[in-house]
Tab-separated table of C-alpha atoms in Angstrom:
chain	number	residue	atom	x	y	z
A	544	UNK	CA	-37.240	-2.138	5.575
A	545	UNK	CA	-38.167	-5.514	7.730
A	546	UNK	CA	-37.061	-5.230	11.101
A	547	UNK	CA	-34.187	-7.758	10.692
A	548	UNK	CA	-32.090	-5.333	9.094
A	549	UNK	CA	-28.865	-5.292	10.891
A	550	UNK	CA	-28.582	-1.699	9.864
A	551	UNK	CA	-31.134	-1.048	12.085
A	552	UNK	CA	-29.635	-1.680	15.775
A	553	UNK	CA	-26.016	0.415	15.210
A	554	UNK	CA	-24.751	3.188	16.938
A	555	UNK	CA	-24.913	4.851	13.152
A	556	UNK	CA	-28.064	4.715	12.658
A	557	UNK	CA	-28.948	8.159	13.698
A	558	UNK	CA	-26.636	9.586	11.070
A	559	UNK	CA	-28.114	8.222	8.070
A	560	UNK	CA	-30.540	10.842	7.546
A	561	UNK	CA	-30.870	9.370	3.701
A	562	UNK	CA	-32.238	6.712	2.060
A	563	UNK	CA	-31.928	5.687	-1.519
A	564	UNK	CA	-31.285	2.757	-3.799
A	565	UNK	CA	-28.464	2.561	-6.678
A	566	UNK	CA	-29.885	3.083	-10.184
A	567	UNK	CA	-28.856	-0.542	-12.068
A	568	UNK	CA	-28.516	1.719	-15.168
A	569	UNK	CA	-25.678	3.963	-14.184
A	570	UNK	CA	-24.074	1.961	-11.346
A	571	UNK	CA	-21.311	-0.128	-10.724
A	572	UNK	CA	-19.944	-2.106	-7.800
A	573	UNK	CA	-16.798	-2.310	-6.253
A	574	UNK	CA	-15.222	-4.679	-4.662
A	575	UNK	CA	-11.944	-3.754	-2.699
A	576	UNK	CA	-8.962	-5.351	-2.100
A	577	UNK	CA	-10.196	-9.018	-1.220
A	578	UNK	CA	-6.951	-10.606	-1.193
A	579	UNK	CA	-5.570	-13.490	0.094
A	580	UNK	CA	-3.836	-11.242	2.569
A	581	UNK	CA	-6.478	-10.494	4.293
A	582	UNK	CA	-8.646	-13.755	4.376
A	583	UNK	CA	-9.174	-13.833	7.793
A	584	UNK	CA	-10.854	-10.300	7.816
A	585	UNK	CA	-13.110	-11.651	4.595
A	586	UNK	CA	-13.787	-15.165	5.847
A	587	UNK	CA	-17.190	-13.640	8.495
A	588	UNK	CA	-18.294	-10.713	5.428
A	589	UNK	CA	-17.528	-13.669	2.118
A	590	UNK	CA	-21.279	-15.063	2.461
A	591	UNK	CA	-22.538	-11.359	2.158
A	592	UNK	CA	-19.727	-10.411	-0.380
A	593	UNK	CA	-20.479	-12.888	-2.656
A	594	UNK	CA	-24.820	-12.058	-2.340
A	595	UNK	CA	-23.777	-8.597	-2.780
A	596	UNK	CA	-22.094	-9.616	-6.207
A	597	UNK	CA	-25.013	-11.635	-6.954
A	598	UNK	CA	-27.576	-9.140	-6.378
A	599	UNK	CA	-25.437	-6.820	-8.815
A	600	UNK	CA	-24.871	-9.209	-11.587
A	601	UNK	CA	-28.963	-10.262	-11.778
A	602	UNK	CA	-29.086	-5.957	-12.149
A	603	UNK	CA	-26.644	-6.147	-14.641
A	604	UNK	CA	-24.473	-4.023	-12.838
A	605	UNK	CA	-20.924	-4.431	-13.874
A	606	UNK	CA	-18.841	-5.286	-11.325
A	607	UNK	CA	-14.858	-4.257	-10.920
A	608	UNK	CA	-12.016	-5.262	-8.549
A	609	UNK	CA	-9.229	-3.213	-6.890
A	610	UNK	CA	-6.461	-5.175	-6.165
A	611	UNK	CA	-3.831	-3.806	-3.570
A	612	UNK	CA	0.188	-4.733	-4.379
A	613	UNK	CA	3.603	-2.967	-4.280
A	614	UNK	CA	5.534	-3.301	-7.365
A	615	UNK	CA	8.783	-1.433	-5.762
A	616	UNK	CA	9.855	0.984	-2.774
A	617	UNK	CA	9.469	3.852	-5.643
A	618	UNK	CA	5.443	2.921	-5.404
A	619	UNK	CA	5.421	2.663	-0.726
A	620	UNK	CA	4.281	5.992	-0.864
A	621	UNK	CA	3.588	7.090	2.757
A	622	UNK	CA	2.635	3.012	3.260
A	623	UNK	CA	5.635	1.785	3.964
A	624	UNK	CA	6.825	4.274	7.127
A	625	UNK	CA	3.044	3.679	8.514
A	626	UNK	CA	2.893	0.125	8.281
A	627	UNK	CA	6.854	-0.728	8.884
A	628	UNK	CA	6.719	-2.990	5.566
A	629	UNK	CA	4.025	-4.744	6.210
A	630	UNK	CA	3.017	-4.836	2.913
A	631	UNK	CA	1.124	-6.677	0.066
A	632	UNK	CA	3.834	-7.455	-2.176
A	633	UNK	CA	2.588	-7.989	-6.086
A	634	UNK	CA	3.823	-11.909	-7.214
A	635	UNK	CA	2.963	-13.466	-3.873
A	636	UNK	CA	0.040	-15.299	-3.351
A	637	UNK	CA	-1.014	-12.809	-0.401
A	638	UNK	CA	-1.300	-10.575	-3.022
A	639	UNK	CA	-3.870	-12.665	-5.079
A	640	UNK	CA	-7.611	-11.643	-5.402
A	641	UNK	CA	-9.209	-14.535	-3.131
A	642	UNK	CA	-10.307	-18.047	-5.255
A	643	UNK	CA	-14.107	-17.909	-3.620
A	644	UNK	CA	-14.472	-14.621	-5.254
A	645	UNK	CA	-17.264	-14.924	-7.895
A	646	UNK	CA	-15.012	-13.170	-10.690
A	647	UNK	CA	-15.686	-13.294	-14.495
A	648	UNK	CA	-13.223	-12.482	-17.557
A	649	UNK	CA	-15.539	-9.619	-17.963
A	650	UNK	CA	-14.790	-7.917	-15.008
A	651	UNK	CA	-12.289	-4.930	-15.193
A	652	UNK	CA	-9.492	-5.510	-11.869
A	653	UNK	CA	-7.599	-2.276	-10.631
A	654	UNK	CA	-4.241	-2.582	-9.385
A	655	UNK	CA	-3.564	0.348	-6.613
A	656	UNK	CA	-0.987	0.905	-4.529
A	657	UNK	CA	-2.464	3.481	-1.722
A	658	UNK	CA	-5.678	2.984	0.122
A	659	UNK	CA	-7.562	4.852	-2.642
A	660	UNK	CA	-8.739	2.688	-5.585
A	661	UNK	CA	-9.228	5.904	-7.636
A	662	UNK	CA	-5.234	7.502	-6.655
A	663	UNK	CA	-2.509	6.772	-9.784
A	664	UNK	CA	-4.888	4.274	-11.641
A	665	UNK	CA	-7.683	4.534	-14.340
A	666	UNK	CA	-10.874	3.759	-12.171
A	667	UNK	CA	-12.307	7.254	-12.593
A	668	UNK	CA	-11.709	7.149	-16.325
A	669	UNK	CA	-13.091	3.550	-16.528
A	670	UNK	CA	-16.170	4.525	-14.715
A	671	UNK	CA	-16.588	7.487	-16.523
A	672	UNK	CA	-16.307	5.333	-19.897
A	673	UNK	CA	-19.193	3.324	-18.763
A	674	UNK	CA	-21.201	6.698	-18.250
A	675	UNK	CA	-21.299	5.224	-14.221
A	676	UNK	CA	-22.710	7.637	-11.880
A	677	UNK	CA	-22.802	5.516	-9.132
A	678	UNK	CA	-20.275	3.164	-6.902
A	679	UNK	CA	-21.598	0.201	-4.448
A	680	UNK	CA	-18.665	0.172	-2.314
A	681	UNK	CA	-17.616	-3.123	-0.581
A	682	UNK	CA	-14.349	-4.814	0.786
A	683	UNK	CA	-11.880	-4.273	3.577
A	684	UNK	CA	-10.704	-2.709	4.969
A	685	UNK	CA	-13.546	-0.168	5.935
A	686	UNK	CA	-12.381	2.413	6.893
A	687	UNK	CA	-8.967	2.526	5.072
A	688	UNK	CA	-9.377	1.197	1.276
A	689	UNK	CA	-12.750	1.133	1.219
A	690	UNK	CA	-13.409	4.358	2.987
A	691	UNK	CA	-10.847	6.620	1.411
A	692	UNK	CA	-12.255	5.180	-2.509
A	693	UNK	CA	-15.502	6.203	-1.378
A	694	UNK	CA	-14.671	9.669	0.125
A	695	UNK	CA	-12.996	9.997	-3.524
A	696	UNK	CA	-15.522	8.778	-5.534
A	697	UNK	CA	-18.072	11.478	-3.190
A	698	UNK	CA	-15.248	14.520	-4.613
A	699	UNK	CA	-14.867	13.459	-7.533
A	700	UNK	CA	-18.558	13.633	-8.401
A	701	UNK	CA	-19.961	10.088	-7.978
A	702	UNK	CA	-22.847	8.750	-5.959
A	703	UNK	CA	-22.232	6.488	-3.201
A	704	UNK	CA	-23.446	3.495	-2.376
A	705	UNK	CA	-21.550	1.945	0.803
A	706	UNK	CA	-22.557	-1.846	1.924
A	707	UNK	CA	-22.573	-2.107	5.791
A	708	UNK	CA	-22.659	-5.842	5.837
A	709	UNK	CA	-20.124	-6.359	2.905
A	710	UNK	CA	-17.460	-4.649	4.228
A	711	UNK	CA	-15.172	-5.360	7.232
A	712	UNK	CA	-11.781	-3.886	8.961
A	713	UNK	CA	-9.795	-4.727	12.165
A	714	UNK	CA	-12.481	-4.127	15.077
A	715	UNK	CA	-15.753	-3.412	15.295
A	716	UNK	CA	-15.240	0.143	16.300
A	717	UNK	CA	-13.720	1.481	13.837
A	718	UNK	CA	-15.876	-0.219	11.082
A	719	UNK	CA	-18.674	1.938	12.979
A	720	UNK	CA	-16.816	4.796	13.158
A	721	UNK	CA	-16.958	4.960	9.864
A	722	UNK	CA	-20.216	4.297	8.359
A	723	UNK	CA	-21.431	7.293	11.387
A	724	UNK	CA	-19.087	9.253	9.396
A	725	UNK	CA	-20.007	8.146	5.804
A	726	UNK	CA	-23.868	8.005	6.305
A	727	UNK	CA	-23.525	12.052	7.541
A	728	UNK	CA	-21.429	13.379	4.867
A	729	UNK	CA	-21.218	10.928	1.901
A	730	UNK	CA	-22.395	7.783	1.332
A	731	UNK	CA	-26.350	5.771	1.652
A	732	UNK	CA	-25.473	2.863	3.163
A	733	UNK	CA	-26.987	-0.192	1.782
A	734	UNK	CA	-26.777	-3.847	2.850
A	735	UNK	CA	-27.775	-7.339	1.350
A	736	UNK	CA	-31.310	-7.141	2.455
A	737	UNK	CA	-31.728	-3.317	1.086
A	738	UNK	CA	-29.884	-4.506	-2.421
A	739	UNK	CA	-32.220	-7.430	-2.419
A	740	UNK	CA	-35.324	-4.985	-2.163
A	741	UNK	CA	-33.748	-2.139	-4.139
A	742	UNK	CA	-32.611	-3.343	-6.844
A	743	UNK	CA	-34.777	-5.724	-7.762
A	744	UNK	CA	-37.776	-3.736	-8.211
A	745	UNK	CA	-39.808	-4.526	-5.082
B	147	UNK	CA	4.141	14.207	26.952
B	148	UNK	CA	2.244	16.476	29.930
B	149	UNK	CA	-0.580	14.798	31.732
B	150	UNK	CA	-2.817	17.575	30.929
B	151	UNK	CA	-2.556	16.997	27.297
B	152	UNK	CA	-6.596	16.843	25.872
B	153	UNK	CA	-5.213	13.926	23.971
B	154	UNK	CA	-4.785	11.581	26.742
B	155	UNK	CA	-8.062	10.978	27.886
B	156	UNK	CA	-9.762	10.075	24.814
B	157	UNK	CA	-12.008	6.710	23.163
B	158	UNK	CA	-8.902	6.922	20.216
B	159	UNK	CA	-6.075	6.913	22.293
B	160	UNK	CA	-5.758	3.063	21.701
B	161	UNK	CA	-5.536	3.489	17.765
B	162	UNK	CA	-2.344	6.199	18.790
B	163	UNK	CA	0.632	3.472	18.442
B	164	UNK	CA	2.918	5.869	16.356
B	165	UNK	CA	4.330	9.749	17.595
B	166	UNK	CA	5.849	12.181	15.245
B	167	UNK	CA	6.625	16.146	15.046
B	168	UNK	CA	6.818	18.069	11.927
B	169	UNK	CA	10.221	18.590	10.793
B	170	UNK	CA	9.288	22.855	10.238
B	171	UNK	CA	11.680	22.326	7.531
B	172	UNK	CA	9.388	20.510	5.201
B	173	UNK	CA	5.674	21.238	6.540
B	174	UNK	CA	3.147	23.315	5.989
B	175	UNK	CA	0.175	24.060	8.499
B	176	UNK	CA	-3.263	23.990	6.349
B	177	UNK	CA	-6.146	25.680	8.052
B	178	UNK	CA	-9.573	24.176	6.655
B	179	UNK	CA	-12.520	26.260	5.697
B	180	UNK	CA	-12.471	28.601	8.998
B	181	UNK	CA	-15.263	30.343	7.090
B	182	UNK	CA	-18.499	32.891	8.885
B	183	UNK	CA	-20.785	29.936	7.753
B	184	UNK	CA	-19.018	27.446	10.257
B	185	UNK	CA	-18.061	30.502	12.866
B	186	UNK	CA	-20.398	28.813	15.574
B	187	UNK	CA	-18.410	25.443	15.286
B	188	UNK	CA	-15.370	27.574	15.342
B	189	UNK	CA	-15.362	29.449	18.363
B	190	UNK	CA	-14.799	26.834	20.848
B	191	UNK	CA	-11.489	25.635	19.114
B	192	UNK	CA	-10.484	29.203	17.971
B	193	UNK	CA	-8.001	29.523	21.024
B	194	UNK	CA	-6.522	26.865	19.576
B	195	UNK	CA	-6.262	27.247	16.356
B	196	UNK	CA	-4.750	30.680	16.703
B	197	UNK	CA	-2.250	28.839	19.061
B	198	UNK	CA	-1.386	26.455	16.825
B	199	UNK	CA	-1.322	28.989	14.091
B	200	UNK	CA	1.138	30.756	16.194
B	201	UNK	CA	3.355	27.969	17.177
B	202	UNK	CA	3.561	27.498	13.317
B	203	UNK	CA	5.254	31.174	12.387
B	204	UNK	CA	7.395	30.752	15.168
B	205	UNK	CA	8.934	27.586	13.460
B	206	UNK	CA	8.301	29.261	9.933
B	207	UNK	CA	6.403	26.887	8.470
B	208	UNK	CA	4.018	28.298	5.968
B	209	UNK	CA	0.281	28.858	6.640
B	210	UNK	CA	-1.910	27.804	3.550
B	211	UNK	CA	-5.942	28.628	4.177
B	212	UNK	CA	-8.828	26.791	2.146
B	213	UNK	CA	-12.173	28.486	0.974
B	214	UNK	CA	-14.861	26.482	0.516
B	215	UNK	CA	-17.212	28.118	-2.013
B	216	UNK	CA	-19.574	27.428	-5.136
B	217	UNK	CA	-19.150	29.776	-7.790
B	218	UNK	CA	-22.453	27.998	-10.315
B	219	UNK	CA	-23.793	24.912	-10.305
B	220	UNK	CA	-21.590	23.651	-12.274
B	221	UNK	CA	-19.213	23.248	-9.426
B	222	UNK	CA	-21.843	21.199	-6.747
B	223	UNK	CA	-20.731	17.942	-7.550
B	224	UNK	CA	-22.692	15.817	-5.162
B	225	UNK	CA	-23.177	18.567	-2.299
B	226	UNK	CA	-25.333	19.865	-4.174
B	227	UNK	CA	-27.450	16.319	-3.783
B	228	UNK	CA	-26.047	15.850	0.038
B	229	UNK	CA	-26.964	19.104	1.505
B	230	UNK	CA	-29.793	20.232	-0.002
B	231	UNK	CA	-28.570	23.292	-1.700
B	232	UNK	CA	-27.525	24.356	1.778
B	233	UNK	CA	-23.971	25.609	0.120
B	234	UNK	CA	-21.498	27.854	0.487
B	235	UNK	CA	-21.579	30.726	-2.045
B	236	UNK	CA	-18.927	32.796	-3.412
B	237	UNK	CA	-19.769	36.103	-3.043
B	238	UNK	CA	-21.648	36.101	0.490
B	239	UNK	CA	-20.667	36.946	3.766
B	240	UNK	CA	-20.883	33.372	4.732
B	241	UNK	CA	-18.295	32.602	2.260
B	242	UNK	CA	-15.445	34.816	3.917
B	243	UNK	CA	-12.803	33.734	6.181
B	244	UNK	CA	-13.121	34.349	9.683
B	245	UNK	CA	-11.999	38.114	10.379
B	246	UNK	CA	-10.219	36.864	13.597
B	247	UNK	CA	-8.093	34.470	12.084
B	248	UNK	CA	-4.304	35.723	11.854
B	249	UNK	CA	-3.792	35.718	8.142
B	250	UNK	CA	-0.808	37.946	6.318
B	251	UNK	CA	-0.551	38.874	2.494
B	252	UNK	CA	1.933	35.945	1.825
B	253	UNK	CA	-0.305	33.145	3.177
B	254	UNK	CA	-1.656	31.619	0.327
B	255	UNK	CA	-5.508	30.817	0.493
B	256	UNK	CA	-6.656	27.871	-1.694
B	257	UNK	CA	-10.462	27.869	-2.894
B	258	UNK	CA	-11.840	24.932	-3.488
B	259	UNK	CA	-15.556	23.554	-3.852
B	260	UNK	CA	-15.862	19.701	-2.225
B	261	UNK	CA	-14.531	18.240	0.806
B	262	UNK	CA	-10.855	18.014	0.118
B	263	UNK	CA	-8.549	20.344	-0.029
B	264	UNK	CA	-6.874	18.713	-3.257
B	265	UNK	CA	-9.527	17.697	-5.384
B	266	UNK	CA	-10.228	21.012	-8.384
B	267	UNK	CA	-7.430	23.070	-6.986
B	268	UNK	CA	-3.624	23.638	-6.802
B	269	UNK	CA	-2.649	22.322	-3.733
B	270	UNK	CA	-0.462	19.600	-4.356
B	271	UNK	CA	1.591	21.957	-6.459
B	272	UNK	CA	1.393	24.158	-4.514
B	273	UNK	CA	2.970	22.043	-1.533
B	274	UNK	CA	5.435	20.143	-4.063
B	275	UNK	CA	7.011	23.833	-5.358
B	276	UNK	CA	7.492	24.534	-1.550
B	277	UNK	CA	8.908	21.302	-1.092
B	278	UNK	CA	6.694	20.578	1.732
B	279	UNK	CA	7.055	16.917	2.860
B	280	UNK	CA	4.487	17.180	5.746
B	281	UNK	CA	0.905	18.445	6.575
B	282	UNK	CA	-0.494	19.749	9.943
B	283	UNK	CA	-4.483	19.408	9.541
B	284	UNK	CA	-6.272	22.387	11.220
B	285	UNK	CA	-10.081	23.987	10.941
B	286	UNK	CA	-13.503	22.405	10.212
B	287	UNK	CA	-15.263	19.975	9.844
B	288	UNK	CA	-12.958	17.070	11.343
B	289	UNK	CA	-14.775	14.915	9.738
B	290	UNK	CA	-15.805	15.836	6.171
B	291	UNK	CA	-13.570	18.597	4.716
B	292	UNK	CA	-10.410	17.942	7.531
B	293	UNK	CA	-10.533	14.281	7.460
B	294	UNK	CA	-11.157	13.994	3.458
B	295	UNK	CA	-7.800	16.437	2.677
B	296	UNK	CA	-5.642	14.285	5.297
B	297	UNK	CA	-6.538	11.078	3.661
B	298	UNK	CA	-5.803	12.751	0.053
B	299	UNK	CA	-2.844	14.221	1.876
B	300	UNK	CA	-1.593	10.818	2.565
B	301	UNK	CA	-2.555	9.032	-0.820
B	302	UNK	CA	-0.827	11.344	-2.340
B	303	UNK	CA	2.633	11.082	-0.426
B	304	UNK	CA	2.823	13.733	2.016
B	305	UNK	CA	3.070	12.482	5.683
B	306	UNK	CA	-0.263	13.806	7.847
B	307	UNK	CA	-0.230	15.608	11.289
B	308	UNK	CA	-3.394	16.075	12.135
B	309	UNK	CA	-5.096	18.364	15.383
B	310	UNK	CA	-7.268	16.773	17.544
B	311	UNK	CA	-7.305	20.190	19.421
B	312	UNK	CA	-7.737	22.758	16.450
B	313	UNK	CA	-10.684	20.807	14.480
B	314	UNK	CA	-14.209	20.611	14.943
B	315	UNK	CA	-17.343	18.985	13.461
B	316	UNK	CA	-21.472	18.803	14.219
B	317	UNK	CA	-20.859	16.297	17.451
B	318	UNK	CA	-18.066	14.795	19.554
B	319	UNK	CA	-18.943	11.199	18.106
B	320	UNK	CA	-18.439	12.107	14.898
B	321	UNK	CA	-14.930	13.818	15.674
B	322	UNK	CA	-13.590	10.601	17.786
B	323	UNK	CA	-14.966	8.534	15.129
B	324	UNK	CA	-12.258	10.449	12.729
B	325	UNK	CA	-9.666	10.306	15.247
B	326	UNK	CA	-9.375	6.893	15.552
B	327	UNK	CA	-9.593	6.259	11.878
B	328	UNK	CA	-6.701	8.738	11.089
B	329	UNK	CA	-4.739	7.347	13.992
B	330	UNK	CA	-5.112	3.749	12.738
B	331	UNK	CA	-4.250	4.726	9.281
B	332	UNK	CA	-3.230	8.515	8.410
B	333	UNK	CA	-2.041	10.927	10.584
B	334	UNK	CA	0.393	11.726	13.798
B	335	UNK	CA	-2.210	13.132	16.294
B	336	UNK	CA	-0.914	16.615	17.959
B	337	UNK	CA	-2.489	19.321	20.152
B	338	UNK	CA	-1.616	22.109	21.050
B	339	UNK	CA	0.765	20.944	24.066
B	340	UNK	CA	2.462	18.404	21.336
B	341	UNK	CA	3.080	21.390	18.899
B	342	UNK	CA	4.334	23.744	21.916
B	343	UNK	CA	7.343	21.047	22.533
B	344	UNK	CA	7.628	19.195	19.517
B	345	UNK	CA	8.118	22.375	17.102
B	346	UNK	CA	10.151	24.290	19.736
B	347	UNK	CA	12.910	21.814	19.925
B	348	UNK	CA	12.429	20.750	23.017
């Protein structure tokens, strides 16, 4: 791994104890909830987003969307007490998958409603379809959506892949608190530069 | 809140913008895998989880214990992979709950064999037929098994309490890091001071 890794100067580093690349055969990625609604959060992680998908597609490794929106209060779940009704609402353009998102008619997209892409929707069976054993997770927010689908994907039997530099949330210590806690108990973390070696067969 | 409170003087305190006490008429208090294996990570919080457990009869809210153990391979899932083979087994010493935990014949004791609590097991119906509304998170590890169960917890609809006091995981970085995360997007932090007032009706 060159020494301009920017996984190698975090305060994570000493919990990822692991090191392994996806297998283009059996993997998939994700990409989480990048919505209009949260732009702003995407805008300084879209260059590395969009190489991430990139890197994946030249693999062959399908690629499938989670898209976050509230349909009704019956669907707020615990949501709408912890976020006062700050919500993504499904028809508004908040709600949209972002336009710069490199997104084909091939690609499956998976409506949720709760920070976990795999809760009340077909992922799992989707993935399992596919014969996928493995999930490159990327997105926002870290460590809500993207954090809680990978925990889930970990229980449910998955291997994952977590992106460091394709991922983002509100500040920069929580998006460190979790990848400390993902690299110790469930996830390899990758990034562009290890997906451009990995999977490519260098 | 007292100005001794442990949760005052802490790197997540900032992420704490929302307080809450169980309503005792609709929780349930689920202690996490206080199994011999983990009894070394257990001791220094075992004051407190007894307290807490204690504070929880008073109010009658119902005590529900988890067991982590592998029956066969069958059942590893990705610990298997993660850890090495360094697993819990059914069957050992290891595998039993801690003799000095106060558990009665009606507590109900939930085995399961990954992180969360809900993932294989009956838990959710469990909670549902009790018409339990609300979880308090207790036990070990904060991070993996604790954390992973309050975030299912959540996703699923129940509204998370979670002890900052009566959990504990491998290092104190680790355990912040989950703080913060479940305070920005989970759980009501309490302690044992919180649950001394708040289920007391003071």
């Amino acid at each position: 791994m060159s020494s301009s890794s920017p996984l190698k100067s975090f305060s994570y580093n000493k919990y990822e104890t692991r090191r392994r690349n996806p297998n283009p055969k059996i993997s998939a990625l994700l990409v989480i909830d990048v919505q209009n609604y949260f732009s702003s959060m995407v805008k300084p992680i879209l260059q590395n987003l969009l190489t991430t998908i990139e890197l994946c597609r030249r693999a062959s490794i399908p690629v499938i969307f989670t898209r976050h929106r509230h349909k009704s209060p019956a669907d707020y779940g615990m949501l709408g007490e912890w976020w006062d009704g700050d919500l993504v609402y499904d028809g508004t353009v908040e709600a949209e998958l972002m336009p710069e998102l490199d997104r084909r008619p091939e690609d499956q997209v998976v409506e949720k409603s709760t920070y976990s892409g795999f809760q009340g929707t077909r992922l799992e069976e989707l993935l399992k379809e596919r014969r996928v054993e493995e999930v490159i997770v990327t997105g926002v927010m870290t460590n809500l959506c993207c954090e809680t689908t990978a925990r889930d994907a970990f229980t449910k039997g998955f291997r994952v892949f977590f992106s460091a530099d394709a991922t983002a949330t509100a500040d920069k210590e929580l998006h460190e608190a979790t990848l400390k806690n993902l690299a110790y108990g469930f996830a390899y973390l990758v990034d562009c530069e290890r997906l451009g070696n990995g999977l490519n067969g260098n």
